[in-house]
């Protein structure tokens, strides 16, 4: 099988969507297929074209061969003009990574459910489970790129309220996607003079090394198609406090998941303080997911079967 994978950003940029893309592409290539990662449509005779959602609002749709299968891989729903939306809804099959985004496509784009396939992400095999927990949490990890809607405005307020406690914050993210916003947030947090360590553009295995050492994983995002970083933390048993975003119904199966209905700094702050002051309550979330991991080979196999069915 010969495919072209169309996206606007280099595959090396760290994001939840790119982690997914990287594993799909690598898995298909390892299985003997040809996958060209392009920033503009090629005239090479491909069997299938895969279009990342980041690319959908900039692509010249006339450059795509609508007589060959087209797959729209939706990590976030893009804003499309009427003609572009009509093209993709007519000629494309859709893959989403979380259940809520599938429902939004049905409601907002009037797509049929049978035209949308849900293929959730997986976990790298080196993400092994946490073996030992501290009685009282003091190390909090946040994994989110420095872009709007990831909750950095509320994180600044949260750190301000908690900086006098014996807590350390580890913040992992990519600052290059919106550099002005990233600099503004990083400077604001630095000026708080709290115990905060930043790690920029780290590889996924390095993310694991930081997350596994944490006592609490904090997800403040207001917009997720799935919630890759949260999924990784939950899978290895990190007690996780999260906004109710992404595939939150799916995450309810994890015993270490604590979703908040109220998206407010007081809700996050009070929950963290409750866990600090009540070790017995905190211990109830120091648990592992008792099922097998959903690994990337499983995901690649699902994706390949999907491609075979539409070829």
Short mmCIF file of C-alpha atoms in Angstrom, two decimals:
data_model
loop_
_atom_site.label_atom_id
_atom_site.label_comp_id
_atom_site.label_asym_id
_atom_site.label_seq_id
_atom_site.Cartn_x
_atom_site.Cartn_y
_atom_site.Cartn_z
CA UNK A 1 0.00 0.00 0.00
CA UNK A 2 1.29 3.47 -0.90
CA UNK A 3 0.02 6.46 1.07
CA UNK A 4 0.62 10.17 1.35
CA UNK A 5 0.17 11.77 4.77
CA UNK A 6 -0.51 15.50 4.56
CA UNK A 7 0.19 17.90 7.41
CA UNK A 8 1.47 21.45 7.90
CA UNK A 9 3.93 20.86 10.77
CA UNK A 10 7.08 18.74 10.97
CA UNK A 11 6.56 15.32 12.51
CA UNK A 12 9.28 16.12 15.06
CA UNK A 13 7.15 18.73 16.84
CA UNK A 14 5.87 17.22 20.08
CA UNK A 15 2.08 17.19 20.43
CA UNK A 16 -0.59 14.60 21.17
CA UNK A 17 -1.63 14.58 17.52
CA UNK A 18 1.93 14.18 16.29
CA UNK A 19 2.61 11.33 18.72
CA UNK A 20 -0.38 9.56 17.19
CA UNK A 21 0.73 10.37 13.63
CA UNK A 22 4.29 9.24 14.31
CA UNK A 23 3.24 5.82 15.62
CA UNK A 24 0.77 5.24 12.78
CA UNK A 25 3.34 6.16 10.13
CA UNK A 26 6.14 4.18 11.77
CA UNK A 27 3.90 1.14 12.23
CA UNK A 28 2.73 1.14 8.62
CA UNK A 29 6.28 1.55 7.30
CA UNK A 30 7.52 -1.28 9.52
CA UNK A 31 4.76 -3.45 8.05
CA UNK A 32 6.17 -2.84 4.57
CA UNK A 33 3.95 -0.02 3.35
CA UNK A 34 5.13 3.24 1.78
CA UNK A 35 4.12 6.42 3.62
CA UNK A 36 5.26 9.83 2.36
CA UNK A 37 4.86 12.66 4.86
CA UNK A 38 4.21 15.78 2.78
CA UNK A 39 3.34 19.43 3.35
CA UNK A 40 1.54 19.68 0.02
CA UNK A 41 -0.28 17.12 -2.12
CA UNK A 42 1.95 15.19 -4.50
CA UNK A 43 1.03 14.00 -7.98
CA UNK A 44 2.49 10.58 -7.25
CA UNK A 45 -0.09 7.82 -7.71
CA UNK A 46 -0.98 7.03 -4.08
CA UNK A 47 -3.52 4.42 -3.00
CA UNK A 48 -4.83 6.60 -0.16
CA UNK A 49 -4.35 10.21 0.99
CA UNK A 50 -4.49 10.93 4.73
CA UNK A 51 -5.13 14.57 5.63
CA UNK A 52 -4.40 15.77 9.18
CA UNK A 53 -6.99 18.15 10.62
CA UNK A 54 -4.33 20.88 10.91
CA UNK A 55 -4.03 20.82 7.13
CA UNK A 56 -7.70 20.75 6.17
CA UNK A 57 -8.29 24.52 6.29
CA UNK A 58 -5.25 25.37 4.14
CA UNK A 59 -5.28 22.64 1.51
CA UNK A 60 -6.27 23.24 -2.09
CA UNK A 61 -8.79 20.43 -2.38
CA UNK A 62 -8.52 20.40 -6.17
CA UNK A 63 -5.02 18.95 -5.70
CA UNK A 64 -6.51 15.81 -4.13
CA UNK A 65 -7.65 12.90 -6.28
CA UNK A 66 -11.24 12.35 -5.18
CA UNK A 67 -11.33 9.11 -7.18
CA UNK A 68 -8.95 7.60 -4.62
CA UNK A 69 -9.79 7.14 -0.92
CA UNK A 70 -9.23 10.20 1.27
CA UNK A 71 -9.00 9.95 5.06
CA UNK A 72 -9.45 12.99 7.30
CA UNK A 73 -7.63 12.36 10.59
CA UNK A 74 -9.28 14.64 13.14
CA UNK A 75 -7.25 15.59 16.22
CA UNK A 76 -9.05 18.93 16.57
CA UNK A 77 -12.04 20.15 14.56
CA UNK A 78 -10.80 22.86 12.16
CA UNK A 79 -12.79 25.84 10.92
CA UNK A 80 -13.55 25.21 7.25
CA UNK A 81 -15.22 27.31 4.60
CA UNK A 82 -18.39 25.92 3.07
CA UNK A 83 -16.74 24.58 -0.10
CA UNK A 84 -13.94 22.80 1.78
CA UNK A 85 -16.37 21.26 4.25
CA UNK A 86 -18.56 20.08 1.39
CA UNK A 87 -15.56 18.47 -0.32
CA UNK A 88 -14.41 16.52 2.72
CA UNK A 89 -17.91 15.51 3.82
CA UNK A 90 -18.55 14.21 0.29
CA UNK A 91 -15.29 12.45 -0.56
CA UNK A 92 -13.57 11.65 2.74
CA UNK A 93 -13.77 9.02 5.42
CA UNK A 94 -13.04 10.27 8.93
CA UNK A 95 -10.92 8.94 11.79
CA UNK A 96 -11.21 10.45 15.27
CA UNK A 97 -9.23 9.69 18.42
CA UNK A 98 -11.96 10.30 21.00
CA UNK A 99 -15.72 9.73 21.31
CA UNK A 100 -16.72 13.36 22.06
CA UNK A 101 -15.13 14.65 18.87
CA UNK A 102 -17.07 12.06 16.86
CA UNK A 103 -20.32 13.37 18.31
CA UNK A 104 -19.30 16.96 17.56
CA UNK A 105 -18.63 16.06 13.91
CA UNK A 106 -22.08 14.49 13.66
CA UNK A 107 -23.73 17.55 15.20
CA UNK A 108 -21.62 20.36 13.71
CA UNK A 109 -20.75 18.96 10.28
CA UNK A 110 -23.86 16.82 9.78
CA UNK A 111 -21.73 13.74 9.14
CA UNK A 112 -23.14 10.24 9.36
CA UNK A 113 -21.83 8.18 12.26
CA UNK A 114 -20.97 5.24 9.99
CA UNK A 115 -18.59 7.53 8.08
CA UNK A 116 -16.53 8.19 11.22
CA UNK A 117 -14.20 5.58 12.74
CA UNK A 118 -13.03 5.88 16.34
CA UNK A 119 -9.43 4.68 16.76
CA UNK A 120 -8.09 5.76 20.15
CA UNK A 121 -4.36 6.24 20.86
CA UNK A 122 -2.13 3.70 22.58
CA UNK A 123 0.70 3.63 25.07
CA UNK A 124 4.39 3.08 24.41
CA UNK A 125 5.65 -0.14 26.01
CA UNK A 126 8.24 1.69 28.13
CA UNK A 127 5.44 3.47 30.03
CA UNK A 128 5.52 0.97 32.90
CA UNK A 129 3.33 1.40 35.97
CA UNK A 130 4.26 3.33 39.10
CA UNK A 131 5.44 0.95 41.83
CA UNK A 132 5.74 3.15 44.89
CA UNK A 133 3.67 6.08 46.17
CA UNK A 134 4.48 8.73 48.74
CA UNK A 135 2.14 9.09 51.69
CA UNK A 136 1.68 12.79 51.02
CA UNK A 137 1.82 14.32 47.52
CA UNK A 138 4.28 17.11 46.84
CA UNK A 139 5.36 16.72 43.20
CA UNK A 140 2.83 17.85 40.56
CA UNK A 141 3.32 17.27 36.82
CA UNK A 142 1.67 19.18 33.97
CA UNK A 143 2.13 18.13 30.32
CA UNK A 144 0.67 20.64 27.86
CA UNK A 145 1.98 22.65 24.95
CA UNK A 146 2.10 26.41 25.44
CA UNK A 147 -0.99 27.32 23.46
CA UNK A 148 -4.31 28.83 24.49
CA UNK A 149 -7.06 26.63 25.96
CA UNK A 150 -4.47 24.39 27.67
CA UNK A 151 -5.24 26.02 31.02
CA UNK A 152 -2.09 28.03 31.64
CA UNK A 153 -4.07 31.08 32.78
CA UNK A 154 -5.66 29.04 35.56
CA UNK A 155 -2.31 27.33 36.33
CA UNK A 156 -0.76 30.72 37.12
CA UNK A 157 -3.54 31.41 39.63
CA UNK A 158 -3.21 27.91 41.09
CA UNK A 159 0.55 28.19 41.61
CA UNK A 160 0.03 31.61 43.20
CA UNK A 161 -2.32 30.05 45.76
CA UNK A 162 -0.11 27.01 46.42
CA UNK A 163 3.43 28.40 46.23
CA UNK A 164 3.72 28.67 50.02
CA UNK A 165 3.15 24.92 50.40
CA UNK A 166 5.91 22.33 50.09
CA UNK A 167 5.12 21.55 46.47
CA UNK A 168 7.17 21.21 43.30
CA UNK A 169 5.74 21.69 39.82
CA UNK A 170 7.14 20.10 36.67
CA UNK A 171 5.82 21.68 33.47
CA UNK A 172 6.48 19.91 30.17
CA UNK A 173 5.49 21.44 26.85
CA UNK A 174 6.40 22.78 23.43
CA UNK A 175 6.83 26.60 23.39
CA UNK A 176 7.30 26.96 19.61
CA UNK A 177 3.69 26.63 18.44
CA UNK A 178 2.77 30.11 19.77
CA UNK A 179 6.01 31.70 20.91
CA UNK A 180 4.57 35.03 22.06
CA UNK A 181 1.98 33.32 24.23
CA UNK A 182 4.56 30.83 25.52
CA UNK A 183 6.98 33.59 26.54
CA UNK A 184 4.19 35.45 28.31
CA UNK A 185 3.16 32.37 30.30
CA UNK A 186 6.71 31.24 31.12
CA UNK A 187 7.68 34.73 32.33
CA UNK A 188 4.53 35.01 34.45
CA UNK A 189 5.16 31.66 36.13
CA UNK A 190 8.87 32.40 36.63
CA UNK A 191 8.04 35.69 38.38
CA UNK A 192 5.96 33.80 40.94
CA UNK A 193 9.23 32.45 42.39
CA UNK A 194 7.62 29.09 43.14
CA UNK A 195 9.33 25.70 42.86
CA UNK A 196 8.79 25.15 39.14
CA UNK A 197 10.91 23.30 36.60
CA UNK A 198 10.27 23.68 32.86
CA UNK A 199 11.13 21.04 30.26
CA UNK A 200 10.72 22.03 26.61
CA UNK A 201 10.40 19.83 23.51
CA UNK A 202 11.33 16.61 25.30
CA UNK A 203 10.85 13.22 23.68
CA UNK A 204 8.11 10.90 24.86
CA UNK A 205 10.49 8.64 26.80
CA UNK A 206 11.76 11.70 28.68
CA UNK A 207 8.18 12.77 29.41
CA UNK A 208 7.67 9.36 31.02
CA UNK A 209 10.71 9.83 33.29
CA UNK A 210 9.25 13.05 34.66
CA UNK A 211 5.63 11.89 34.95
CA UNK A 212 6.47 8.61 36.72
CA UNK A 213 8.20 10.60 39.48
CA UNK A 214 5.15 12.77 40.12
CA UNK A 215 2.60 12.35 42.90
CA UNK A 216 -0.20 14.16 41.06
CA UNK A 217 -0.84 14.67 37.36
CA UNK A 218 -2.76 17.85 36.65
CA UNK A 219 -4.78 18.35 33.45
CA UNK A 220 -6.15 21.89 33.12
CA UNK A 221 -6.97 21.81 29.43
CA UNK A 222 -10.25 23.19 28.12
CA UNK A 223 -9.92 21.57 24.70
CA UNK A 224 -8.87 18.00 23.93
CA UNK A 225 -10.00 15.58 21.25
CA UNK A 226 -8.79 12.70 23.41
CA UNK A 227 -6.32 13.73 26.13
CA UNK A 228 -3.08 11.94 25.31
CA UNK A 229 -0.99 13.16 28.24
CA UNK A 230 -3.78 12.40 30.72
CA UNK A 231 -4.24 8.94 29.21
CA UNK A 232 -0.53 8.18 29.66
CA UNK A 233 -0.54 9.34 33.29
CA UNK A 234 -3.70 7.38 34.10
CA UNK A 235 -2.36 4.23 32.45
CA UNK A 236 0.71 4.10 34.69
CA UNK A 237 -1.21 4.81 37.89
CA UNK A 238 -0.52 8.49 38.60
CA UNK A 239 -3.35 10.05 40.67
CA UNK A 240 -4.80 12.56 38.21
CA UNK A 241 -6.95 15.65 38.73
CA UNK A 242 -8.51 16.79 35.50
CA UNK A 243 -10.92 19.17 33.87
CA UNK A 244 -13.82 17.34 32.27
CA UNK A 245 -12.49 17.42 28.74
CA UNK A 246 -11.37 15.02 26.05
CA UNK A 247 -12.63 11.44 26.20
CA UNK A 248 -13.65 11.78 29.86
CA UNK A 249 -16.28 9.01 29.82
CA UNK A 250 -13.59 6.59 28.60
CA UNK A 251 -11.27 7.78 31.38
CA UNK A 252 -13.86 6.92 34.05
CA UNK A 253 -12.63 3.31 33.96
CA UNK A 254 -9.35 4.39 35.61
CA UNK A 255 -9.44 4.22 39.44
CA UNK A 256 -6.88 7.04 39.70
CA UNK A 257 -8.99 9.54 37.72
CA UNK A 258 -10.55 12.51 39.54
CA UNK A 259 -12.58 14.68 37.10
CA UNK A 260 -13.84 18.08 38.18
CA UNK A 261 -17.27 19.28 37.10
CA UNK A 262 -16.46 22.87 38.00
CA UNK A 263 -13.66 24.40 35.91
CA UNK A 264 -12.36 26.91 38.45
CA UNK A 265 -9.05 27.54 40.18
CA UNK A 266 -10.71 26.98 43.57
CA UNK A 267 -11.83 23.48 42.54
CA UNK A 268 -8.32 22.44 41.49
CA UNK A 269 -6.68 24.13 44.48
CA UNK A 270 -9.08 22.66 47.04
CA UNK A 271 -8.72 19.13 45.61
CA UNK A 272 -4.92 19.31 45.76
CA UNK A 273 -5.02 20.64 49.34
CA UNK A 274 -7.54 17.94 50.29
CA UNK A 275 -5.16 15.25 49.05
CA UNK A 276 -2.22 16.88 50.87
CA UNK A 277 -4.10 17.14 54.17
CA UNK A 278 -5.88 13.79 53.91
CA UNK A 279 -3.36 11.02 53.07
CA UNK A 280 -6.05 8.33 53.41
CA UNK A 281 -8.16 9.99 50.74
CA UNK A 282 -5.12 10.53 48.51
CA UNK A 283 -4.24 6.83 48.87
CA UNK A 284 -7.60 5.84 47.37
CA UNK A 285 -6.37 7.26 44.05
CA UNK A 286 -2.94 5.62 44.24
CA UNK A 287 -4.11 2.68 42.15
CA UNK A 288 -3.30 1.00 38.85
CA UNK A 289 -5.53 0.27 35.91
CA UNK A 290 -6.02 -3.51 36.19
CA UNK A 291 -6.40 -4.21 32.48
CA UNK A 292 -3.80 -4.66 29.78
CA UNK A 293 -2.39 -1.53 28.21
CA UNK A 294 -3.71 -0.46 24.86
CA UNK A 295 -0.38 -0.34 23.01
CA UNK A 296 0.55 1.31 19.74
CA UNK A 297 0.82 -1.98 17.79
CA UNK A 298 -2.88 -2.53 18.60
CA UNK A 299 -3.68 0.95 17.30
CA UNK A 300 -1.66 0.48 14.10
CA UNK A 301 -3.43 -2.83 13.48
CA UNK A 302 -6.84 -1.15 13.85
CA UNK A 303 -5.78 1.68 11.55
CA UNK A 304 -4.47 -0.75 8.92
CA UNK A 305 -7.73 -2.74 8.96
CA UNK A 306 -9.62 0.53 8.48
CA UNK A 307 -7.44 1.44 5.48
CA UNK A 308 -7.91 -2.02 3.97
CA UNK A 309 -11.69 -1.67 4.25
CA UNK A 310 -11.79 1.62 2.34
CA UNK A 311 -9.11 0.85 -0.27
#
